[in-house]
Short mmCIF file of C-alpha atoms and ligand atoms in Angstrom, two decimals:
data_model
loop_
_atom_site.label_atom_id
_atom_site.label_comp_id
_atom_site.label_asym_id
_atom_site.label_seq_id
_atom_site.Cartn_x
_atom_site.Cartn_y
_atom_site.Cartn_z
CA MET A 1 95.34 -170.73 79.16
CA SER A 2 93.60 -168.09 81.25
CA ALA A 3 94.68 -164.26 82.15
CA PHE A 4 97.09 -164.05 84.85
CA SER A 5 96.83 -161.04 87.16
CA PRO A 6 99.42 -159.36 89.59
CA LEU A 7 98.33 -161.69 92.13
CA ASP A 8 99.41 -164.77 89.98
CA ARG A 9 102.23 -163.96 89.13
CA ARG A 10 103.19 -163.00 92.52
CA MET A 11 101.82 -166.47 94.15
CA MET A 12 104.03 -168.89 91.56
CA ALA A 13 107.47 -166.63 91.98
CA ARG A 14 106.23 -167.82 95.83
CA ALA A 15 106.31 -171.89 94.41
CA LEU A 16 109.32 -170.81 91.88
CA GLN A 17 111.11 -169.86 95.55
CA LEU A 18 110.19 -173.45 96.80
CA ALA A 19 110.68 -175.05 94.27
CA ALA A 20 114.41 -173.69 94.38
CA LYS A 21 114.73 -175.23 98.05
CA GLY A 22 114.82 -179.18 96.39
CA LEU A 23 117.47 -177.53 93.89
CA TYR A 24 120.52 -179.70 95.82
CA SER A 25 117.81 -182.58 96.82
CA THR A 26 115.56 -183.73 94.55
CA ARG A 27 117.47 -185.50 92.11
CA SER A 28 115.84 -187.54 89.21
CA ASN A 29 113.00 -186.07 90.72
CA PRO A 30 111.88 -182.35 89.07
CA ARG A 31 112.18 -179.54 91.55
CA VAL A 32 108.93 -178.54 92.22
CA GLY A 33 106.70 -175.97 94.46
CA CYS A 34 103.26 -175.27 95.38
CA VAL A 35 101.38 -172.61 97.24
CA ILE A 36 97.87 -172.20 98.19
CA ALA A 37 96.42 -169.19 98.80
CA ARG A 38 93.28 -167.69 98.39
CA GLY A 39 92.89 -164.04 97.17
CA GLU A 40 96.32 -162.48 99.13
CA ARG A 41 96.06 -164.91 101.80
CA VAL A 42 98.39 -168.52 101.31
CA LEU A 43 96.51 -171.20 103.16
CA ALA A 44 99.71 -172.95 103.14
CA GLU A 45 103.16 -174.18 101.13
CA GLY A 46 105.48 -177.57 100.05
CA TYR A 47 107.49 -178.33 97.79
CA HIS A 48 109.42 -181.71 97.03
CA GLN A 49 112.26 -182.54 98.76
CA ARG A 50 113.27 -186.11 97.53
CA PRO A 51 113.25 -189.07 95.59
CA GLY A 52 109.72 -191.23 97.20
CA GLU A 53 109.04 -188.00 99.61
CA GLY A 54 106.08 -186.32 99.12
CA HIS A 55 105.02 -184.50 95.75
CA ALA A 56 105.00 -179.60 96.54
CA GLU A 57 100.96 -180.43 96.31
CA VAL A 58 101.03 -183.00 98.26
CA ARG A 59 102.94 -181.88 100.53
CA ALA A 60 101.10 -178.81 100.41
CA LEU A 61 97.38 -180.12 101.30
CA GLN A 62 98.90 -181.72 104.51
CA ALA A 63 99.68 -178.54 105.32
CA LEU A 64 96.85 -176.82 105.31
CA PRO A 65 95.28 -176.18 108.38
CA GLU A 66 92.44 -178.24 109.88
CA SER A 67 90.51 -175.25 109.75
CA GLU A 68 90.77 -174.67 105.44
CA SER A 69 88.16 -177.74 104.61
CA ASP A 70 86.94 -175.69 102.11
CA LEU A 71 89.28 -175.21 99.01
CA SER A 72 86.76 -174.05 96.29
CA THR A 73 87.68 -170.83 95.90
CA ALA A 74 91.56 -171.49 96.95
CA THR A 75 94.30 -171.53 93.84
CA ALA A 76 96.84 -174.46 94.10
CA TYR A 77 100.29 -172.76 92.17
CA VAL A 78 102.13 -175.27 91.16
CA THR A 79 105.88 -174.96 88.93
CA LEU A 80 105.06 -178.29 87.33
CA GLU A 81 101.57 -179.40 85.97
CA PRO A 82 100.28 -182.19 88.98
CA CYS A 83 101.03 -185.40 88.00
CA SER A 84 98.38 -188.27 86.88
CA HIS A 85 99.74 -191.27 86.94
CA TYR A 86 101.03 -193.54 89.94
CA GLY A 87 105.14 -194.06 90.96
CA LYS A 88 106.84 -193.50 93.38
CA THR A 89 103.38 -191.34 95.06
CA GLY A 90 99.66 -191.05 94.25
CA PRO A 91 98.38 -188.61 91.19
CA CYS A 92 98.74 -185.50 92.84
CA SER A 93 95.59 -184.28 90.13
CA GLU A 94 93.18 -187.07 91.95
CA ALA A 95 95.26 -185.10 95.61
CA LEU A 96 94.13 -181.68 94.42
CA ILE A 97 90.29 -183.20 93.17
CA LYS A 98 90.28 -185.07 96.50
CA ALA A 99 90.86 -181.65 98.49
CA GLY A 100 88.27 -180.00 96.05
CA ILE A 101 90.43 -176.97 94.85
CA GLY A 102 88.21 -174.67 92.87
CA ARG A 103 91.73 -173.60 90.47
CA VAL A 104 94.68 -175.19 90.34
CA VAL A 105 97.68 -173.02 88.11
CA ALA A 106 100.97 -174.34 86.44
CA ALA A 107 103.94 -172.77 85.18
CA MET A 108 104.35 -175.49 82.22
CA VAL A 109 103.67 -178.83 81.47
CA ASP A 110 105.27 -182.04 82.71
CA PRO A 111 107.37 -183.06 79.86
CA ASN A 112 107.57 -186.39 80.96
CA PRO A 113 105.53 -188.60 78.68
CA ASP A 114 103.97 -190.24 81.14
CA VAL A 115 102.22 -186.68 82.09
CA ALA A 116 102.10 -184.45 78.99
CA GLY A 117 99.01 -182.89 80.16
CA SER A 118 97.33 -185.71 81.28
CA GLY A 119 97.27 -183.87 85.12
CA LEU A 120 95.12 -180.61 83.44
CA ALA A 121 93.06 -182.90 81.55
CA ARG A 122 91.96 -185.04 84.53
CA LEU A 123 91.98 -181.37 86.80
CA GLN A 124 89.70 -180.09 84.06
CA GLN A 125 87.45 -182.69 83.86
CA ALA A 126 86.67 -182.84 87.39
CA GLY A 127 85.68 -178.89 87.40
CA VAL A 128 88.42 -177.28 88.59
CA GLU A 129 89.57 -174.75 86.13
CA VAL A 130 92.76 -175.14 85.19
CA GLY A 131 95.35 -172.41 83.28
CA SER A 132 99.05 -172.52 82.57
CA GLY A 133 101.92 -171.39 81.26
CA LEU A 134 102.96 -168.59 84.30
CA LEU A 135 106.47 -168.19 85.03
CA GLU A 136 107.51 -171.34 82.77
CA SER A 137 110.86 -170.32 81.08
CA GLU A 138 112.13 -168.78 84.82
CA ALA A 139 110.43 -172.87 86.07
CA ARG A 140 112.28 -174.00 82.68
CA SER A 141 115.27 -172.99 83.84
CA LEU A 142 114.78 -174.88 87.48
CA ASN A 143 114.98 -177.92 85.96
CA PRO A 144 117.21 -178.67 82.87
CA GLY A 145 118.03 -181.90 83.10
CA PHE A 146 114.70 -183.08 83.80
CA ILE A 147 113.09 -181.77 80.84
CA GLN A 148 115.66 -182.58 78.64
CA ARG A 149 116.01 -186.16 79.70
CA MET A 150 112.84 -186.04 79.06
CA GLU A 151 112.87 -185.02 75.91
CA SER A 152 114.83 -186.57 74.45
CA GLY A 153 116.97 -188.98 77.67
CA PHE A 154 120.14 -187.42 77.38
CA PRO A 155 121.14 -185.07 80.67
CA TRP A 156 122.01 -182.21 80.85
CA VAL A 157 125.93 -181.55 80.10
CA ARG A 158 127.48 -178.92 82.29
CA LEU A 159 131.27 -179.00 81.88
CA LYS A 160 133.14 -176.78 84.75
CA MET A 161 136.27 -175.51 83.98
CA ALA A 162 138.95 -172.74 85.84
CA ALA A 163 141.02 -170.78 83.80
CA SER A 164 143.57 -168.15 83.12
CA LEU A 165 143.49 -165.32 81.79
CA ASP A 166 145.02 -167.02 78.67
CA GLY A 167 142.70 -169.68 78.52
CA ARG A 168 144.55 -172.18 80.84
CA THR A 169 144.38 -174.91 83.17
CA ALA A 170 147.17 -176.30 84.98
CA LEU A 171 151.30 -175.95 84.04
CA ALA A 172 152.91 -178.63 82.11
CA SER A 173 153.88 -180.22 85.37
CA GLY A 174 150.66 -180.84 86.11
CA GLU A 175 150.50 -178.26 88.91
CA SER A 176 147.08 -176.73 89.00
CA GLN A 177 146.20 -176.08 92.92
CA TRP A 178 145.65 -173.35 93.20
CA ILE A 179 144.44 -171.11 89.97
CA THR A 180 141.57 -169.83 91.18
CA GLU A 181 140.46 -168.77 95.01
CA ALA A 182 138.17 -170.00 97.74
CA PRO A 183 135.61 -168.79 96.54
CA ALA A 184 135.02 -169.47 93.25
CA ARG A 185 136.28 -172.29 94.50
CA LEU A 186 133.70 -173.02 97.39
CA ASP A 187 130.69 -172.17 94.82
CA GLY A 188 132.42 -175.13 92.39
CA HIS A 189 132.06 -177.30 95.12
CA ARG A 190 128.17 -176.46 95.21
CA TRP A 191 127.72 -176.84 91.51
CA ARG A 192 129.06 -180.69 92.32
CA ALA A 193 126.28 -181.23 94.82
CA ARG A 194 123.38 -180.15 92.65
CA ALA A 195 123.72 -182.34 89.98
CA ASP A 196 122.76 -186.05 89.45
CA ALA A 197 126.17 -187.16 88.73
CA ILE A 198 130.15 -185.55 88.10
CA VAL A 199 132.33 -186.63 85.79
CA THR A 200 135.09 -186.75 84.85
CA GLY A 201 138.26 -188.69 83.55
CA VAL A 202 140.18 -191.58 83.81
CA GLU A 203 143.52 -189.09 83.61
CA THR A 204 142.04 -187.07 86.10
CA VAL A 205 142.07 -189.45 88.44
CA LEU A 206 145.57 -191.00 87.70
CA ALA A 207 146.99 -187.71 87.96
CA ASP A 208 144.73 -185.78 91.06
CA ASN A 209 143.58 -188.66 93.40
CA ALA A 210 140.48 -186.96 92.77
CA ARG A 211 137.46 -187.18 95.21
CA LEU A 212 135.05 -185.94 92.96
CA THR A 213 132.71 -184.85 96.30
CA PRO A 214 130.82 -181.73 96.60
CA ARG A 215 132.85 -180.58 99.71
CA ALA A 216 130.74 -177.08 100.51
CA ASP A 217 127.52 -175.61 102.78
CA LEU A 218 123.79 -175.64 100.50
CA PRO A 219 122.75 -171.96 100.21
CA GLN A 220 120.79 -172.01 103.35
CA GLY A 221 116.95 -172.97 103.43
CA CYS A 222 117.70 -175.80 101.11
CA SER A 223 117.30 -179.38 101.33
CA SER A 224 119.92 -181.21 101.93
CA ALA A 225 119.81 -184.53 99.29
CA SER A 226 120.01 -188.65 100.70
CA GLU A 227 122.58 -189.33 98.74
CA PRO A 228 125.80 -187.92 98.02
CA PRO A 229 125.59 -187.16 93.87
CA LEU A 230 126.61 -190.20 91.39
CA ARG A 231 130.67 -189.71 90.57
CA VAL A 232 131.38 -191.38 87.15
CA VAL A 233 135.04 -192.47 85.90
CA LEU A 234 135.20 -192.85 81.63
CA ASP A 235 137.88 -195.62 81.79
CA SER A 236 137.67 -197.07 78.53
CA GLN A 237 141.10 -199.79 80.03
CA LEU A 238 139.93 -199.99 83.60
CA ARG A 239 143.29 -197.93 84.56
CA THR A 240 141.39 -196.92 88.04
CA PRO A 241 143.33 -198.33 90.99
CA ALA A 242 141.48 -200.39 93.30
CA ASP A 243 142.76 -197.69 95.72
CA ALA A 244 141.51 -194.36 94.16
CA ALA A 245 140.39 -192.15 96.55
CA LEU A 246 136.77 -191.38 94.94
CA LEU A 247 136.45 -195.35 96.07
CA GLY A 248 137.00 -194.34 99.85
CA GLU A 249 134.10 -191.98 100.25
CA ALA A 250 130.50 -192.26 101.01
CA GLY A 251 128.74 -192.47 97.81
CA ARG A 252 128.43 -194.48 94.23
CA VAL A 253 131.48 -194.89 91.53
CA LEU A 254 131.08 -195.65 88.26
CA ILE A 255 132.93 -196.65 86.32
CA LEU A 256 132.59 -196.71 82.46
CA HIS A 257 134.36 -198.83 79.92
CA ARG A 258 134.96 -200.17 76.95
CA ASP A 259 132.94 -204.30 76.07
CA GLY A 260 136.56 -207.01 76.84
CA ALA A 261 138.28 -204.93 79.33
CA ASP A 262 140.73 -206.46 81.77
CA SER A 263 137.91 -209.18 84.27
CA PRO A 264 140.68 -208.74 87.15
CA ARG A 265 140.59 -204.95 86.74
CA LEU A 266 137.21 -205.75 86.84
CA ARG A 267 137.00 -207.16 89.74
CA ALA A 268 139.38 -205.84 92.10
CA LEU A 269 136.99 -202.50 91.06
CA LEU A 270 134.25 -204.61 91.46
CA ASP A 271 135.42 -205.85 94.92
CA ALA A 272 136.85 -202.41 95.85
CA GLY A 273 132.81 -201.25 95.52
CA ALA A 274 132.37 -199.49 92.61
CA GLU A 275 130.35 -200.05 89.47
CA CYS A 276 131.15 -200.85 85.80
CA ALA A 277 129.55 -200.80 83.37
CA ALA A 278 130.75 -201.41 79.65
CA ILE A 279 130.18 -199.57 76.50
CA GLU A 280 131.18 -198.44 73.04
CA SER A 281 134.14 -197.12 72.51
CA SER A 282 135.47 -194.56 69.73
CA GLU A 283 138.20 -193.11 68.51
CA LYS A 284 139.22 -191.00 71.97
CA GLY A 285 138.29 -193.59 74.93
CA LEU A 286 134.29 -194.30 74.83
CA ASP A 287 131.62 -193.08 72.50
CA LEU A 288 130.18 -190.16 74.24
CA PRO A 289 126.57 -189.70 72.94
CA SER A 290 125.73 -194.04 74.42
CA VAL A 291 127.75 -192.98 77.59
CA LEU A 292 125.22 -189.21 77.82
CA ARG A 293 122.43 -192.21 76.67
CA TYR A 294 123.06 -194.89 79.30
CA LEU A 295 123.24 -191.75 82.23
CA GLY A 296 120.08 -190.31 81.24
CA ALA A 297 118.58 -193.89 81.33
CA ALA A 298 119.50 -194.23 84.90
CA GLY A 299 117.96 -191.00 85.83
CA VAL A 300 121.25 -188.61 85.25
CA ASN A 301 119.51 -184.75 85.05
CA GLU A 302 122.42 -182.43 85.36
CA CYS A 303 125.69 -184.04 83.87
CA HIS A 304 128.95 -181.78 86.22
CA PHE A 305 132.03 -182.67 84.18
CA GLU A 306 134.86 -181.91 85.79
CA CYS A 307 137.57 -183.21 83.23
CA GLY A 308 140.99 -182.70 81.95
CA ALA A 309 141.29 -180.85 78.65
CA ARG A 310 140.70 -184.22 76.23
CA LEU A 311 137.66 -185.12 77.91
CA ALA A 312 136.58 -181.42 77.53
CA GLY A 313 137.91 -181.55 74.26
CA SER A 314 135.92 -184.11 73.12
CA LEU A 315 132.54 -182.86 74.63
CA LEU A 316 133.66 -180.01 72.85
CA GLU A 317 134.08 -181.26 69.51
CA GLU A 318 130.65 -183.39 69.77
CA GLY A 319 128.63 -180.43 70.56
CA LEU A 320 127.34 -182.93 73.66
CA VAL A 321 127.61 -179.02 76.11
CA ASP A 322 124.84 -177.65 77.37
CA GLU A 323 126.50 -175.24 79.30
CA LEU A 324 129.79 -174.32 80.54
CA LEU A 325 130.36 -172.70 84.56
CA TYR A 326 133.55 -171.19 83.52
CA TYR A 327 135.60 -169.34 86.06
CA LEU A 328 138.21 -167.30 85.05
CA ALA A 329 141.01 -166.29 87.48
CA PRO A 330 142.42 -162.64 86.90
CA VAL A 331 146.26 -164.52 86.31
CA LEU A 332 148.88 -165.85 83.43
CA ILE A 333 150.81 -168.83 83.52
CA GLY A 334 151.94 -169.15 80.01
CA SER A 335 152.12 -170.68 76.91
CA GLU A 336 153.57 -173.69 77.83
CA ALA A 337 150.40 -174.99 80.56
CA LYS A 338 147.73 -176.65 79.72
CA PRO A 339 144.90 -175.45 77.49
CA ILE A 340 140.94 -176.17 78.68
CA ALA A 341 140.43 -178.61 75.79
CA GLU A 342 142.52 -180.09 73.31
CA PHE A 343 140.28 -179.97 69.84
CA SER A 344 142.01 -178.38 66.95
CA LEU A 345 139.46 -176.61 63.81
CA GLN A 346 140.18 -175.96 60.45
CA ALA A 347 138.44 -172.81 59.79
CA LEU A 348 137.37 -170.25 61.95
CA SER A 349 133.95 -170.14 60.79
CA GLU A 350 133.72 -173.23 62.47
CA LYS A 351 134.38 -171.65 65.61
CA LYS A 352 132.62 -173.10 68.58
CA ALA A 353 130.49 -169.81 69.83
CA PHE A 354 128.90 -169.62 73.24
CA LYS A 355 125.72 -166.72 74.82
CA VAL A 356 126.68 -165.49 78.08
CA VAL A 357 123.33 -166.67 80.10
CA GLU A 358 125.16 -164.74 83.42
CA GLU A 359 128.92 -163.59 84.73
CA ARG A 360 129.24 -162.81 88.36
CA ARG A 361 132.57 -161.55 90.58
CA MET A 362 133.84 -164.56 92.70
CA GLY A 363 135.89 -162.93 95.04
CA ARG A 364 139.40 -161.86 92.14
CA ASP A 365 137.77 -163.89 89.84
CA TRP A 366 134.95 -164.22 87.41
CA ARG A 367 132.37 -166.71 86.88
CA PHE A 368 130.65 -167.58 83.39
CA LEU A 369 126.88 -169.15 82.47
CA LEU A 370 127.41 -169.72 78.72
CA GLN A 371 125.45 -171.65 76.37
CA PRO A 372 126.20 -172.91 72.89
CA GLN A 373 124.91 -170.57 70.04
CA ARG A 374 122.78 -172.96 68.47
N1 LIG B 1 141.32 -176.99 85.60
C1 LIG B 1 140.74 -178.12 86.15
O1 LIG B 1 139.17 -176.85 86.34
C2 LIG B 1 140.21 -179.28 86.18
C3 LIG B 1 139.32 -179.90 85.89
C4 LIG B 1 139.22 -181.56 86.37
C5 LIG B 1 141.13 -182.13 85.82
N2 LIG B 1 141.77 -180.79 85.71
C6 LIG B 1 143.69 -181.82 85.14
O2 LIG B 1 143.37 -182.57 84.17
C7 LIG B 1 144.87 -183.09 83.45
C8 LIG B 1 144.18 -184.70 83.20
O3 LIG B 1 144.12 -183.99 81.98
P1 LIG B 1 143.19 -185.24 80.87
O4 LIG B 1 143.06 -184.33 79.58
O5 LIG B 1 144.83 -185.87 80.11
O6 LIG B 1 142.52 -185.98 81.44
P2 LIG B 1 140.80 -186.21 81.06
O7 LIG B 1 140.32 -185.10 80.21
O8 LIG B 1 140.47 -185.95 82.71
O9 LIG B 1 140.74 -187.52 81.11
C9 LIG B 1 141.12 -188.30 79.93
C10 LIG B 1 140.82 -189.71 79.45
O10 LIG B 1 140.03 -190.09 79.68
C11 LIG B 1 139.15 -191.27 78.94
N3 LIG B 1 138.27 -191.12 78.87
C12 LIG B 1 137.49 -191.66 77.76
N4 LIG B 1 135.85 -191.32 76.63
C13 LIG B 1 136.82 -190.56 76.51
C14 LIG B 1 136.44 -189.32 75.02
N5 LIG B 1 135.64 -189.33 74.69
N6 LIG B 1 136.71 -188.30 75.38
C15 LIG B 1 138.75 -188.24 75.82
N7 LIG B 1 138.86 -188.74 76.77
C16 LIG B 1 138.29 -190.38 76.54
C17 LIG B 1 140.30 -191.35 78.70
O11 LIG B 1 141.16 -193.07 78.38
P3 LIG B 1 140.84 -194.13 78.29
O12 LIG B 1 141.07 -194.09 76.52
O13 LIG B 1 142.17 -194.58 79.00
O14 LIG B 1 139.41 -194.24 78.55
C18 LIG B 1 140.84 -190.34 77.89
O15 LIG B 1 142.69 -190.65 78.27
C19 LIG B 1 144.84 -183.42 84.89
O16 LIG B 1 145.75 -182.28 85.23
C20 LIG B 1 144.26 -182.06 85.88
O17 LIG B 1 144.42 -181.39 87.22
C21 LIG B 1 142.16 -179.59 85.65
#
């Protein structure tokens, strides 16, 4: 690893800002930004916008002014190691070599086993000075899902909850609209928009006729995705009605069910435009590790669960939650109201402990981002 200067840090911080513009649009690909600079002077910038479109480095190279034909004294700052393989686009390491770049600094090595250091090695072989590990933790936090999927096959599981001060989500009657106020709800829609898949349990579809679509403007400067997130219903017995509102919205709907489920219902859902797939079942419905493996194999990086207490309880009980997106409203709705998650413990020592990663005021509500204390 080479030593990095304050200027290197500033340039990489800019590349990270560019990468974040793809927060809502890169889908199964990572969010990546690139700055090409000579000393203090930024020559060109680029970021990856959508799958199948140019990678950050290629877009930055394309944005170079014609007068900048000699890059031997220039540095490319990239938030992820340039790729070395032929995917939907050519390898970025080759494009940088061809452009005659003098130095490449990456924030992190690509966790994709098809790359994993070979992009940087290729650059080095070609005589390019390389460095890596600059602002690595910031770069990793842009792509938790991509990194986890590459390393384990599992998507990043974010469980969204909105609760009262007494930890309740709805009255016993099911009435839940609304515990939190508009700013928190709008924020929740933005988190839906950045996910590759929004997942719920069939009871939420039956009770709320939930559409599960993101309905919020994106932050200024961010690219929009070419299609909405995949919406997924965990529905062992195919109880989702063929006229459910979520099937009337644009975008793909995937119903995961157990093997041997009723074939007329399967036919009706397929006719209504749903995709259906059989998954191993468990005592509580579907086997959740199998569900997550299936979604990971389908290219889902970030999986946003917005479900009722039953599915939320199973996810927590099985230790499958990577992040809690928890909205807390300063209201009390009483002990008869529904809990946020159904699970029980034998001893307090088994409690599910989380660390608060971020806390933020949202109008009169609060938003907490929490991760399990592992
Ligand atoms: N406040 C909030 O943030 C929020 C968000 C969403 C929903 N809700 C509320 O939650 C209520 C519904 O809650 P709910 O708990 O009955 O429904 P849920 O958790 O959304 O769905 C539960 C159903 O999912 C299926 N499932 C499949 N695999 C499962 C597994 N491994 N573990 C658990 N469930 C699995 C089961 O049906 P099968 O056995 O048929 O597969 C199960 O009955 C609604 O009233 C809704 O308004 C609140």
